[in-house]
Amino acid sequence: MQPLIDNARRFGQRPEEFAGLAEGQSPQVLFITCSDSRVVPALITGARPGELFELRTAGNIVPPYVSEHPTSEAATIEYAVEVLGVSDVVVCGHSHCGAVGALVRGDDLDAVPAVRDWLVGATPKPKGAAEDPAVAEGVQGHVLTQLLRLRSYPCVEEKLAEGRLNLHAWYYEVHTGAVLAHRPQTDTFAAL
């Protein structure tokens, strides 16, 4: 913890670099990804403060849209699309994902009931080889499922119909740093 505290102290000694951020934010991209500590959106994209609006969830799950009982994820998506006016949404899964791996393998998650209920209740079981430690096929299919789910959100559906929003499916390899993007023409993930 001490290195993090030391950096936080040094970080706050450069107010001139951040003064403009007090005037507001206008990110162009909503970046939806996993809570996994190995996935750092700003590091992956090179974004500076104010350039990405982030939504991090266990397993980069976009839950079903339910207007009667909105989730914090739905509120974040709606805010990014309607208020901030992002023009792009990236759903980024990653290799070696514990959440997707647990679903693919059918792991017993009874010891972590909140995790179990979140994963099982929020997304269908991804296909993929249970013996693949990277769970590449499972994660890539899972990302596409989340992108389809995102399309069902009223604000997203509206902006897509108006041509004011673009959706992207990415797969990040934690062991190489490579980022692959889904190519709808061939239904494959290929290097950016």
PDB file of N, CA and C in Angstrom, residues 31-46 56 59-60 90-98 100 132-144 168-182 189-192:
ATOM      1  N   PHE A  31     -16.046   3.157 -21.916  1.00  0.00           N
ATOM      2  CA  PHE A  31     -15.228   1.939 -21.953  1.00  0.00           C
ATOM      3  C   PHE A  31     -15.751   1.006 -20.868  1.00  0.00           C
ATOM      4  N   ILE A  32     -16.398  -0.079 -21.291  1.00  0.00           N
ATOM      5  CA  ILE A  32     -16.966  -1.060 -20.361  1.00  0.00           C
ATOM      6  C   ILE A  32     -16.016  -2.250 -20.304  1.00  0.00           C
ATOM      7  N   THR A  33     -15.522  -2.538 -19.118  1.00  0.00           N
ATOM      8  CA  THR A  33     -14.578  -3.639 -18.980  1.00  0.00           C
ATOM      9  C   THR A  33     -14.715  -4.280 -17.600  1.00  0.00           C
ATOM     10  N   CYS A  34     -13.908  -5.262 -17.379  1.00  0.00           N
ATOM     11  CA  CYS A  34     -13.916  -6.041 -16.146  1.00  0.00           C
ATOM     12  C   CYS A  34     -13.241  -5.271 -15.010  1.00  0.00           C
ATOM     13  N   SER A  35     -13.597  -5.628 -13.804  1.00  0.00           N
ATOM     14  CA  SER A  35     -12.975  -5.038 -12.615  1.00  0.00           C
ATOM     15  C   SER A  35     -11.561  -5.569 -12.365  1.00  0.00           C
ATOM     16  N   ASP A  36     -11.143  -6.551 -13.119  1.00  0.00           N
ATOM     17  CA  ASP A  36      -9.836  -7.197 -12.939  1.00  0.00           C
ATOM     18  C   ASP A  36      -8.716  -6.154 -12.883  1.00  0.00           C
ATOM     19  N   SER A  37      -7.849  -6.280 -11.893  1.00  0.00           N
ATOM     20  CA  SER A  37      -6.773  -5.304 -11.686  1.00  0.00           C
ATOM     21  C   SER A  37      -5.736  -5.292 -12.801  1.00  0.00           C
ATOM     22  N   ARG A  38      -5.719  -6.320 -13.630  1.00  0.00           N
ATOM     23  CA  ARG A  38      -4.752  -6.368 -14.735  1.00  0.00           C
ATOM     24  C   ARG A  38      -5.234  -5.615 -15.961  1.00  0.00           C
ATOM     25  N   VAL A  39      -6.464  -5.167 -15.937  1.00  0.00           N
ATOM     26  CA  VAL A  39      -7.049  -4.448 -17.065  1.00  0.00           C
ATOM     27  C   VAL A  39      -7.126  -2.972 -16.677  1.00  0.00           C
ATOM     28  N   VAL A  40      -6.303  -2.149 -17.320  1.00  0.00           N
ATOM     29  CA  VAL A  40      -6.231  -0.722 -17.001  1.00  0.00           C
ATOM     30  C   VAL A  40      -6.561   0.056 -18.276  1.00  0.00           C
ATOM     31  N   PRO A  41      -7.811   0.492 -18.419  1.00  0.00           N
ATOM     32  CA  PRO A  41      -8.234   1.137 -19.671  1.00  0.00           C
ATOM     33  C   PRO A  41      -7.340   2.287 -20.137  1.00  0.00           C
ATOM     34  N   ALA A  42      -6.938   3.174 -19.234  1.00  0.00           N
ATOM     35  CA  ALA A  42      -6.092   4.295 -19.645  1.00  0.00           C
ATOM     36  C   ALA A  42      -4.725   3.829 -20.128  1.00  0.00           C
ATOM     37  N   LEU A  43      -4.206   2.776 -19.532  1.00  0.00           N
ATOM     38  CA  LEU A  43      -2.926   2.223 -19.960  1.00  0.00           C
ATOM     39  C   LEU A  43      -3.060   1.575 -21.335  1.00  0.00           C
ATOM     40  N   ILE A  44      -4.132   0.827 -21.530  1.00  0.00           N
ATOM     41  CA  ILE A  44      -4.366   0.144 -22.804  1.00  0.00           C
ATOM     42  C   ILE A  44      -4.554   1.142 -23.943  1.00  0.00           C
ATOM     43  N   THR A  45      -5.310   2.209 -23.678  1.00  0.00           N
ATOM     44  CA  THR A  45      -5.667   3.156 -24.742  1.00  0.00           C
ATOM     45  C   THR A  45      -4.772   4.384 -24.807  1.00  0.00           C
ATOM     46  N   GLY A  46      -4.012   4.634 -23.759  1.00  0.00           N
ATOM     47  CA  GLY A  46      -3.199   5.843 -23.707  1.00  0.00           C
ATOM     48  C   GLY A  46      -4.019   7.079 -23.373  1.00  0.00           C
ATOM     49  N   ARG A  56     -16.738  -0.416 -14.917  1.00  0.00           N
ATOM     50  CA  ARG A  56     -16.041  -1.661 -14.611  1.00  0.00           C
ATOM     51  C   ARG A  56     -16.957  -2.535 -13.773  1.00  0.00           C
ATOM     52  N   GLY A  59     -16.621  -9.334 -14.657  1.00  0.00           N
ATOM     53  CA  GLY A  59     -16.896 -10.008 -15.917  1.00  0.00           C
ATOM     54  C   GLY A  59     -17.358  -9.095 -17.033  1.00  0.00           C
ATOM     55  N   ASN A  60     -17.113  -7.803 -16.936  1.00  0.00           N
ATOM     56  CA  ASN A  60     -17.566  -6.793 -17.908  1.00  0.00           C
ATOM     57  C   ASN A  60     -19.009  -7.047 -18.367  1.00  0.00           C
ATOM     58  N   VAL A  90     -17.043   0.956 -26.099  1.00  0.00           N
ATOM     59  CA  VAL A  90     -16.201  -0.229 -26.238  1.00  0.00           C
ATOM     60  C   VAL A  90     -16.552  -1.182 -25.104  1.00  0.00           C
ATOM     61  N   VAL A  91     -16.870  -2.428 -25.438  1.00  0.00           N
ATOM     62  CA  VAL A  91     -16.989  -3.484 -24.441  1.00  0.00           C
ATOM     63  C   VAL A  91     -15.725  -4.322 -24.593  1.00  0.00           C
ATOM     64  N   CYS A  92     -14.908  -4.339 -23.553  1.00  0.00           N
ATOM     65  CA  CYS A  92     -13.594  -4.977 -23.628  1.00  0.00           C
ATOM     66  C   CYS A  92     -13.492  -6.120 -22.626  1.00  0.00           C
ATOM     67  N   GLY A  93     -13.417  -7.334 -23.135  1.00  0.00           N
ATOM     68  CA  GLY A  93     -13.148  -8.501 -22.305  1.00  0.00           C
ATOM     69  C   GLY A  93     -11.654  -8.759 -22.285  1.00  0.00           C
ATOM     70  N   HIS A  94     -11.231  -9.713 -21.477  1.00  0.00           N
ATOM     71  CA  HIS A  94      -9.788  -9.973 -21.391  1.00  0.00           C
ATOM     72  C   HIS A  94      -9.502 -11.446 -21.166  1.00  0.00           C
ATOM     73  N   SER A  95      -8.319 -11.843 -21.578  1.00  0.00           N
ATOM     74  CA  SER A  95      -7.881 -13.219 -21.368  1.00  0.00           C
ATOM     75  C   SER A  95      -7.751 -13.496 -19.872  1.00  0.00           C
ATOM     76  N   HIS A  96      -7.789 -14.764 -19.538  1.00  0.00           N
ATOM     77  CA  HIS A  96      -7.615 -15.209 -18.152  1.00  0.00           C
ATOM     78  C   HIS A  96      -8.653 -14.596 -17.209  1.00  0.00           C
ATOM     79  N   CYS A  97      -9.846 -14.330 -17.728  1.00  0.00           N
ATOM     80  CA  CYS A  97     -10.912 -13.718 -16.934  1.00  0.00           C
ATOM     81  C   CYS A  97     -11.479 -14.745 -15.956  1.00  0.00           C
ATOM     82  N   GLY A  98     -11.386 -14.447 -14.681  1.00  0.00           N
ATOM     83  CA  GLY A  98     -11.888 -15.364 -13.662  1.00  0.00           C
ATOM     84  C   GLY A  98     -13.388 -15.558 -13.736  1.00  0.00           C
ATOM     85  N   VAL A 100     -15.539 -15.144 -16.418  1.00  0.00           N
ATOM     86  CA  VAL A 100     -15.934 -15.920 -17.595  1.00  0.00           C
ATOM     87  C   VAL A 100     -15.407 -17.345 -17.480  1.00  0.00           C
ATOM     88  N   ASP A 132      -8.848 -24.268 -21.597  1.00  0.00           N
ATOM     89  CA  ASP A 132      -8.059 -23.124 -22.068  1.00  0.00           C
ATOM     90  C   ASP A 132      -7.906 -22.120 -20.927  1.00  0.00           C
ATOM     91  N   PRO A 133      -6.692 -21.941 -20.360  1.00  0.00           N
ATOM     92  CA  PRO A 133      -6.532 -21.009 -19.242  1.00  0.00           C
ATOM     93  C   PRO A 133      -6.840 -19.555 -19.624  1.00  0.00           C
ATOM     94  N   ALA A 134      -6.677 -19.204 -20.882  1.00  0.00           N
ATOM     95  CA  ALA A 134      -6.971 -17.839 -21.328  1.00  0.00           C
ATOM     96  C   ALA A 134      -8.463 -17.643 -21.570  1.00  0.00           C
ATOM     97  N   VAL A 135      -9.220 -18.720 -21.652  1.00  0.00           N
ATOM     98  CA  VAL A 135     -10.656 -18.727 -21.991  1.00  0.00           C
ATOM     99  C   VAL A 135     -10.979 -17.773 -23.145  1.00  0.00           C
ATOM    100  N   ALA A 136     -10.124 -17.772 -24.153  1.00  0.00           N
ATOM    101  CA  ALA A 136     -10.245 -16.830 -25.274  1.00  0.00           C
ATOM    102  C   ALA A 136     -11.598 -16.928 -25.970  1.00  0.00           C
ATOM    103  N   GLU A 137     -11.987 -18.130 -26.379  1.00  0.00           N
ATOM    104  CA  GLU A 137     -13.262 -18.293 -27.084  1.00  0.00           C
ATOM    105  C   GLU A 137     -14.432 -17.878 -26.202  1.00  0.00           C
ATOM    106  N   GLY A 138     -14.390 -18.286 -24.951  1.00  0.00           N
ATOM    107  CA  GLY A 138     -15.460 -17.939 -24.018  1.00  0.00           C
ATOM    108  C   GLY A 138     -15.574 -16.439 -23.814  1.00  0.00           C
ATOM    109  N   VAL A 139     -14.451 -15.776 -23.612  1.00  0.00           N
ATOM    110  CA  VAL A 139     -14.463 -14.324 -23.384  1.00  0.00           C
ATOM    111  C   VAL A 139     -14.925 -13.584 -24.633  1.00  0.00           C
ATOM    112  N   GLN A 140     -14.433 -13.978 -25.790  1.00  0.00           N
ATOM    113  CA  GLN A 140     -14.829 -13.282 -27.017  1.00  0.00           C
ATOM    114  C   GLN A 140     -16.329 -13.419 -27.269  1.00  0.00           C
ATOM    115  N   GLY A 141     -16.861 -14.607 -27.081  1.00  0.00           N
ATOM    116  CA  GLY A 141     -18.301 -14.793 -27.232  1.00  0.00           C
ATOM    117  C   GLY A 141     -19.076 -14.011 -26.187  1.00  0.00           C
ATOM    118  N   HIS A 142     -18.549 -13.976 -24.986  1.00  0.00           N
ATOM    119  CA  HIS A 142     -19.171 -13.229 -23.888  1.00  0.00           C
ATOM    120  C   HIS A 142     -19.224 -11.732 -24.213  1.00  0.00           C
ATOM    121  N   VAL A 143     -18.154 -11.193 -24.754  1.00  0.00           N
ATOM    122  CA  VAL A 143     -18.121  -9.770 -25.121  1.00  0.00           C
ATOM    123  C   VAL A 143     -19.210  -9.467 -26.148  1.00  0.00           C
ATOM    124  N   LEU A 144     -19.363 -10.337 -27.130  1.00  0.00           N
ATOM    125  CA  LEU A 144     -20.398 -10.120 -28.152  1.00  0.00           C
ATOM    126  C   LEU A 144     -21.793 -10.189 -27.544  1.00  0.00           C
ATOM    127  N   HIS A 168     -18.231  -1.173 -30.175  1.00  0.00           N
ATOM    128  CA  HIS A 168     -17.006  -1.923 -30.483  1.00  0.00           C
ATOM    129  C   HIS A 168     -16.830  -3.055 -29.479  1.00  0.00           C
ATOM    130  N   ALA A 169     -16.400  -4.213 -29.952  1.00  0.00           N
ATOM    131  CA  ALA A 169     -16.086  -5.358 -29.097  1.00  0.00           C
ATOM    132  C   ALA A 169     -14.579  -5.591 -29.160  1.00  0.00           C
ATOM    133  N   TRP A 170     -13.929  -5.520 -28.010  1.00  0.00           N
ATOM    134  CA  TRP A 170     -12.482  -5.722 -27.924  1.00  0.00           C
ATOM    135  C   TRP A 170     -12.164  -6.901 -27.008  1.00  0.00           C
ATOM    136  N   TYR A 171     -11.006  -7.490 -27.265  1.00  0.00           N
ATOM    137  CA  TYR A 171     -10.472  -8.574 -26.443  1.00  0.00           C
ATOM    138  C   TYR A 171      -9.020  -8.231 -26.145  1.00  0.00           C
ATOM    139  N   TYR A 172      -8.704  -8.087 -24.855  1.00  0.00           N
ATOM    140  CA  TYR A 172      -7.368  -7.711 -24.412  1.00  0.00           C
ATOM    141  C   TYR A 172      -6.654  -8.936 -23.860  1.00  0.00           C
ATOM    142  N   GLU A 173      -5.452  -9.192 -24.354  1.00  0.00           N
ATOM    143  CA  GLU A 173      -4.651 -10.307 -23.864  1.00  0.00           C
ATOM    144  C   GLU A 173      -3.742  -9.805 -22.747  1.00  0.00           C
ATOM    145  N   VAL A 174      -4.033 -10.199 -21.514  1.00  0.00           N
ATOM    146  CA  VAL A 174      -3.229  -9.715 -20.388  1.00  0.00           C
ATOM    147  C   VAL A 174      -1.797 -10.227 -20.450  1.00  0.00           C
ATOM    148  N   HIS A 175      -1.579 -11.369 -21.088  1.00  0.00           N
ATOM    149  CA  HIS A 175      -0.246 -11.969 -21.129  1.00  0.00           C
ATOM    150  C   HIS A 175       0.632 -11.420 -22.251  1.00  0.00           C
ATOM    151  N   THR A 176       0.056 -10.668 -23.206  1.00  0.00           N
ATOM    152  CA  THR A 176       0.857 -10.090 -24.295  1.00  0.00           C
ATOM    153  C   THR A 176       0.680  -8.589 -24.431  1.00  0.00           C
ATOM    154  N   GLY A 177      -0.431  -8.054 -23.943  1.00  0.00           N
ATOM    155  CA  GLY A 177      -0.738  -6.638 -24.129  1.00  0.00           C
ATOM    156  C   GLY A 177      -1.456  -6.360 -25.440  1.00  0.00           C
ATOM    157  N   ALA A 178      -1.669  -7.397 -26.253  1.00  0.00           N
ATOM    158  CA  ALA A 178      -2.338  -7.203 -27.549  1.00  0.00           C
ATOM    159  C   ALA A 178      -3.830  -6.931 -27.356  1.00  0.00           C
ATOM    160  N   VAL A 179      -4.370  -6.113 -28.240  1.00  0.00           N
ATOM    161  CA  VAL A 179      -5.801  -5.828 -28.247  1.00  0.00           C
ATOM    162  C   VAL A 179      -6.351  -6.263 -29.605  1.00  0.00           C
ATOM    163  N   LEU A 180      -7.390  -7.082 -29.550  1.00  0.00           N
ATOM    164  CA  LEU A 180      -8.054  -7.550 -30.755  1.00  0.00           C
ATOM    165  C   LEU A 180      -9.446  -6.932 -30.809  1.00  0.00           C
ATOM    166  N   ALA A 181      -9.902  -6.613 -32.008  1.00  0.00           N
ATOM    167  CA  ALA A 181     -11.243  -6.049 -32.183  1.00  0.00           C
ATOM    168  C   ALA A 181     -12.072  -6.996 -33.029  1.00  0.00           C
ATOM    169  N   HIS A 182     -13.356  -7.057 -32.724  1.00  0.00           N
ATOM    170  CA  HIS A 182     -14.255  -7.909 -33.490  1.00  0.00           C
ATOM    171  C   HIS A 182     -14.478  -7.302 -34.868  1.00  0.00           C
ATOM    172  N   PHE A 189     -12.058 -11.995 -34.263  1.00  0.00           N
ATOM    173  CA  PHE A 189     -11.320 -10.947 -33.560  1.00  0.00           C
ATOM    174  C   PHE A 189      -9.937 -10.870 -34.196  1.00  0.00           C
ATOM    175  N   ALA A 190      -9.523  -9.657 -34.560  1.00  0.00           N
ATOM    176  CA  ALA A 190      -8.230  -9.455 -35.187  1.00  0.00           C
ATOM    177  C   ALA A 190      -7.539  -8.254 -34.551  1.00  0.00           C
ATOM    178  N   ALA A 191      -6.226  -8.197 -34.697  1.00  0.00           N
ATOM    179  CA  ALA A 191      -5.448  -7.114 -34.104  1.00  0.00           C
ATOM    180  C   ALA A 191      -5.962  -5.758 -34.602  1.00  0.00           C
ATOM    181  N   LEU A 192      -5.952  -4.779 -33.699  1.00  0.00           N
ATOM    182  CA  LEU A 192      -6.345  -3.418 -34.072  1.00  0.00           C
ATOM    183  C   LEU A 192      -5.428  -2.868 -35.142  1.00  0.00           C
TER     184      LEU A 192
END
